[in-house]
Coordinates of C-alpha atoms in Angstrom, one line a residue:
Chain A
D27 CA 14.0 -51.9 24.8
Q28 CA 17.6 -51.9 23.9
Q29 CA 19.7 -51.2 26.7
V30 CA 22.9 -51.5 24.9
K31 CA 23.0 -49.5 21.5
Q32 CA 25.5 -49.7 18.5
N33 CA 24.1 -47.0 16.2
S34 CA 26.5 -47.7 13.2
P35 CA 25.5 -50.5 11.7
S36 CA 28.6 -50.6 9.4
L37 CA 31.9 -49.0 9.1
S38 CA 34.7 -48.9 6.5
V39 CA 38.1 -48.2 7.1
Q40 CA 41.5 -48.6 5.2
E41 CA 44.1 -51.0 6.0
G42 CA 46.6 -49.3 8.7
R43 CA 44.2 -46.6 9.8
I44 CA 42.3 -46.6 13.0
S45 CA 38.7 -48.2 13.3
I46 CA 36.6 -47.0 16.0
L47 CA 33.4 -48.7 16.9
N48 CA 31.1 -47.0 19.4
C49 CA 28.6 -48.3 21.9
D50 CA 26.2 -46.6 24.3
Y51 CA 24.3 -48.4 27.0
T52 CA 21.2 -46.9 29.3
N53 CA 21.3 -49.0 32.4
S54 CA 23.4 -47.5 35.3
M55 CA 23.7 -50.7 36.9
F56 CA 26.0 -52.1 34.1
D57 CA 29.4 -52.6 35.4
Y58 CA 31.5 -54.9 33.0
F59 CA 31.7 -54.5 29.3
L60 CA 32.9 -56.9 26.7
W61 CA 33.6 -57.0 22.9
Y62 CA 32.8 -59.8 20.7
K63 CA 33.9 -60.6 17.0
K64 CA 31.9 -62.6 14.8
Y65 CA 32.6 -63.8 11.4
P66 CA 29.9 -65.3 9.0
A67 CA 28.7 -68.7 9.9
E68 CA 30.8 -68.8 13.4
G69 CA 30.2 -68.0 16.8
P70 CA 31.0 -64.7 18.5
T71 CA 34.4 -64.6 20.0
F72 CA 35.6 -62.7 23.1
L73 CA 37.6 -60.0 22.2
I74 CA 38.3 -57.6 25.3
S75 CA 36.6 -56.6 28.4
I76 CA 36.5 -53.6 30.7
S77 CA 35.4 -53.4 34.4
S78 CA 33.5 -50.2 35.3
I79 CA 36.3 -49.3 37.7
K80 CA 38.7 -48.7 34.9
D81 CA 38.2 -46.2 31.8
K82 CA 40.9 -48.0 29.8
N83 CA 41.9 -51.6 28.8
E84 CA 44.5 -52.4 26.2
D85 CA 45.3 -55.5 24.6
G86 CA 47.9 -55.6 21.5
R87 CA 45.9 -53.5 18.8
F88 CA 42.7 -53.6 20.8
T89 CA 41.8 -50.7 23.2
V90 CA 38.6 -50.1 24.8
F91 CA 37.5 -46.8 26.3
L92 CA 34.9 -46.5 28.9
N93 CA 33.2 -43.0 29.9
K94 CA 30.8 -43.8 32.6
S95 CA 29.3 -40.3 32.8
A96 CA 28.3 -40.5 29.2
K97 CA 27.4 -44.3 29.6
H98 CA 29.6 -44.8 26.4
L99 CA 32.6 -47.2 25.6
S100 CA 34.4 -47.4 22.3
L101 CA 36.6 -50.0 20.7
H102 CA 39.7 -48.7 19.0
I103 CA 41.8 -50.8 16.5
V104 CA 45.2 -49.9 15.3
P105 CA 46.3 -50.4 13.0
S106 CA 43.4 -51.9 11.0
Q107 CA 44.0 -55.2 9.2
P108 CA 41.9 -56.9 6.4
G109 CA 41.4 -59.9 8.9
D110 CA 39.9 -57.5 11.3
S111 CA 36.7 -57.4 9.0
A112 CA 33.9 -58.8 10.9
V113 CA 30.6 -58.1 13.1
Y114 CA 31.6 -56.6 16.5
F115 CA 29.1 -56.8 19.3
C116 CA 29.1 -54.5 22.3
A117 CA 28.0 -56.4 25.6
A118 CA 27.1 -55.6 28.7
S119 CA 26.5 -57.1 32.1
A120 CA 24.6 -55.9 35.7
N121 CA 26.3 -56.5 39.0
S122 CA 28.9 -58.7 37.3
G123 CA 26.3 -61.4 36.7
Y124 CA 25.8 -64.2 34.2
A125 CA 23.2 -62.7 31.4
L126 CA 25.0 -60.6 29.0
N127 CA 23.1 -57.9 27.2
F128 CA 24.2 -57.5 23.5
G129 CA 24.1 -54.3 20.9
K130 CA 23.0 -54.9 17.2
G131 CA 26.5 -55.1 16.1
T132 CA 28.6 -53.0 14.0
S133 CA 30.0 -54.7 10.6
L134 CA 33.7 -53.4 10.0
L135 CA 35.0 -53.7 6.4
V136 CA 38.9 -53.2 6.4
T137 CA 39.9 -52.6 2.7
P138 CA 43.4 -52.9 1.3
Chain B
N20 CA 40.2 -78.9 21.6
A21 CA 36.5 -78.9 20.6
G22 CA 34.8 -76.1 23.1
V23 CA 31.3 -75.8 22.6
T24 CA 29.5 -78.1 20.1
Q25 CA 26.0 -77.5 18.9
T26 CA 24.2 -79.6 16.9
P27 CA 22.5 -79.7 14.4
K28 CA 24.1 -77.1 12.3
F29 CA 21.0 -76.6 10.1
Q30 CA 17.4 -77.4 10.5
V31 CA 14.1 -77.1 8.8
L32 CA 10.8 -77.6 10.5
K33 CA 7.3 -77.4 9.7
T34 CA 5.1 -75.3 12.0
G35 CA 4.0 -77.2 14.9
Q36 CA 6.9 -79.7 14.8
S37 CA 9.1 -79.9 17.7
M38 CA 12.7 -80.4 18.2
T39 CA 15.6 -80.3 20.6
L40 CA 18.9 -78.4 20.0
Q41 CA 22.0 -79.9 21.6
C42 CA 24.9 -78.1 23.2
A43 CA 28.0 -79.6 25.0
Q44 CA 30.9 -78.1 26.3
D45 CA 34.3 -79.9 27.4
M46 CA 36.0 -77.0 29.3
N47 CA 34.5 -78.1 32.4
H48 CA 32.4 -74.7 32.7
N49 CA 29.7 -74.2 35.2
S50 CA 27.4 -71.8 33.6
M51 CA 25.9 -72.3 30.0
Y52 CA 23.5 -70.0 28.1
W53 CA 21.2 -70.1 24.8
Y54 CA 21.1 -67.2 22.4
R55 CA 19.3 -66.5 19.3
Q56 CA 20.3 -63.9 16.8
D57 CA 17.8 -62.3 14.5
P58 CA 18.7 -59.6 11.6
G59 CA 19.0 -56.1 13.3
M60 CA 18.4 -57.5 16.8
G61 CA 21.8 -58.6 18.0
L62 CA 21.7 -61.5 20.4
R63 CA 19.1 -62.1 23.0
L64 CA 19.4 -64.4 25.9
I65 CA 16.6 -67.2 25.9
Y66 CA 17.7 -69.1 28.9
Y67 CA 20.6 -69.8 31.0
S68 CA 22.0 -72.1 33.6
A69 CA 24.5 -70.4 36.3
S70 CA 25.3 -74.0 37.4
E71 CA 24.3 -77.6 37.2
G72 CA 20.8 -78.3 38.2
T73 CA 19.7 -74.7 37.8
T74 CA 18.0 -72.6 35.0
D75 CA 16.8 -69.2 34.7
K76 CA 14.8 -67.4 32.2
G77 CA 16.4 -64.6 29.9
E78 CA 14.9 -62.0 27.7
V79 CA 12.9 -64.0 25.4
P80 CA 12.3 -67.4 26.9
N81 CA 8.6 -68.2 25.7
G82 CA 8.2 -71.1 23.3
Y83 CA 11.2 -72.5 24.7
N84 CA 12.1 -75.0 27.4
V85 CA 15.7 -76.2 28.4
S86 CA 17.4 -79.1 30.4
R87 CA 20.9 -78.7 32.1
L88 CA 21.1 -82.4 31.6
N89 CA 24.6 -82.5 33.5
K90 CA 27.4 -80.2 33.6
R91 CA 28.6 -80.5 30.1
E92 CA 25.2 -80.7 28.4
F93 CA 22.3 -77.9 28.0
S94 CA 19.6 -78.7 25.6
L95 CA 16.8 -76.2 24.2
R96 CA 13.6 -77.6 23.0
L97 CA 11.0 -76.0 20.8
E98 CA 7.7 -78.0 21.6
S99 CA 5.5 -76.3 18.9
A100 CA 7.7 -74.6 16.3
A101 CA 6.5 -71.3 14.8
P102 CA 7.8 -69.0 11.8
S103 CA 8.8 -66.4 14.6
Q104 CA 11.4 -69.0 15.9
T105 CA 13.1 -68.7 12.5
S106 CA 16.9 -67.6 13.8
V107 CA 20.3 -68.8 14.5
Y108 CA 20.8 -70.2 17.8
F109 CA 24.0 -69.9 19.8
C110 CA 24.6 -71.7 22.7
A111 CA 27.5 -70.7 25.0
S112 CA 29.5 -71.3 28.1
S113 CA 31.5 -69.3 30.9
P114 CA 33.6 -70.5 33.8
G115 CA 31.1 -68.5 36.2
A116 CA 30.0 -64.9 36.1
I117 CA 30.8 -63.3 32.6
S118 CA 33.7 -61.4 33.8
Y119 CA 35.6 -64.3 32.0
G120 CA 33.5 -64.1 29.1
Y121 CA 31.8 -66.6 27.2
T122 CA 32.9 -69.2 24.5
F123 CA 30.1 -69.8 22.1
G124 CA 29.5 -72.4 19.6
S125 CA 29.1 -71.9 16.1
G126 CA 25.3 -71.7 15.8
T127 CA 22.2 -73.9 14.8
R128 CA 20.4 -72.1 11.8
L129 CA 16.8 -73.1 12.2
T130 CA 14.2 -72.5 9.6
V131 CA 10.5 -72.7 10.7
V132 CA 8.1 -73.1 7.4

């Protein structure tokens, strides 16, 4: 049973606009959340993370928001750039342990 | 600055053949992982090694074995390959618990015919 869900398989955004990628989770024990970015034929690369004690974490153009009561997190990319076109995976861990549970990914296309 | 190196990058096996996927990291990380990625399924954990000398099953361990040869190397073995094991396999490492995030290798694309 998928504990981390990314319900939008794909998203298309114009360059310069905001991209919002969403992620929902079902396991209330999850306390650490990460976003990974993946280009074709490459491994995923770590993008940004957030602990359950926070509701927002920002790193340059990337911001992750966490709503624990709704078991929902989102990744905002502002402004979006063509180089941001990739598959984005949401991941979560329980008790800050070792194993990450990944969502199925959202393919983002940023058009010029 | 190699990071996580996986070999081979591509492999085609016949059903019933065996093979070992190799993974090595040069970042002095304690923990290492094997994931598989299938279309529409995201990444699923096969096995992990929290530290040298320990291994644990993940979500989909059946049909696989692992060896943490030393701190740098973590191999994944398919004893009798099946078409259901056709996938892209990713090795990853982390300094310790996941709060630091993983560093992934570039993957091994395995096809079992």
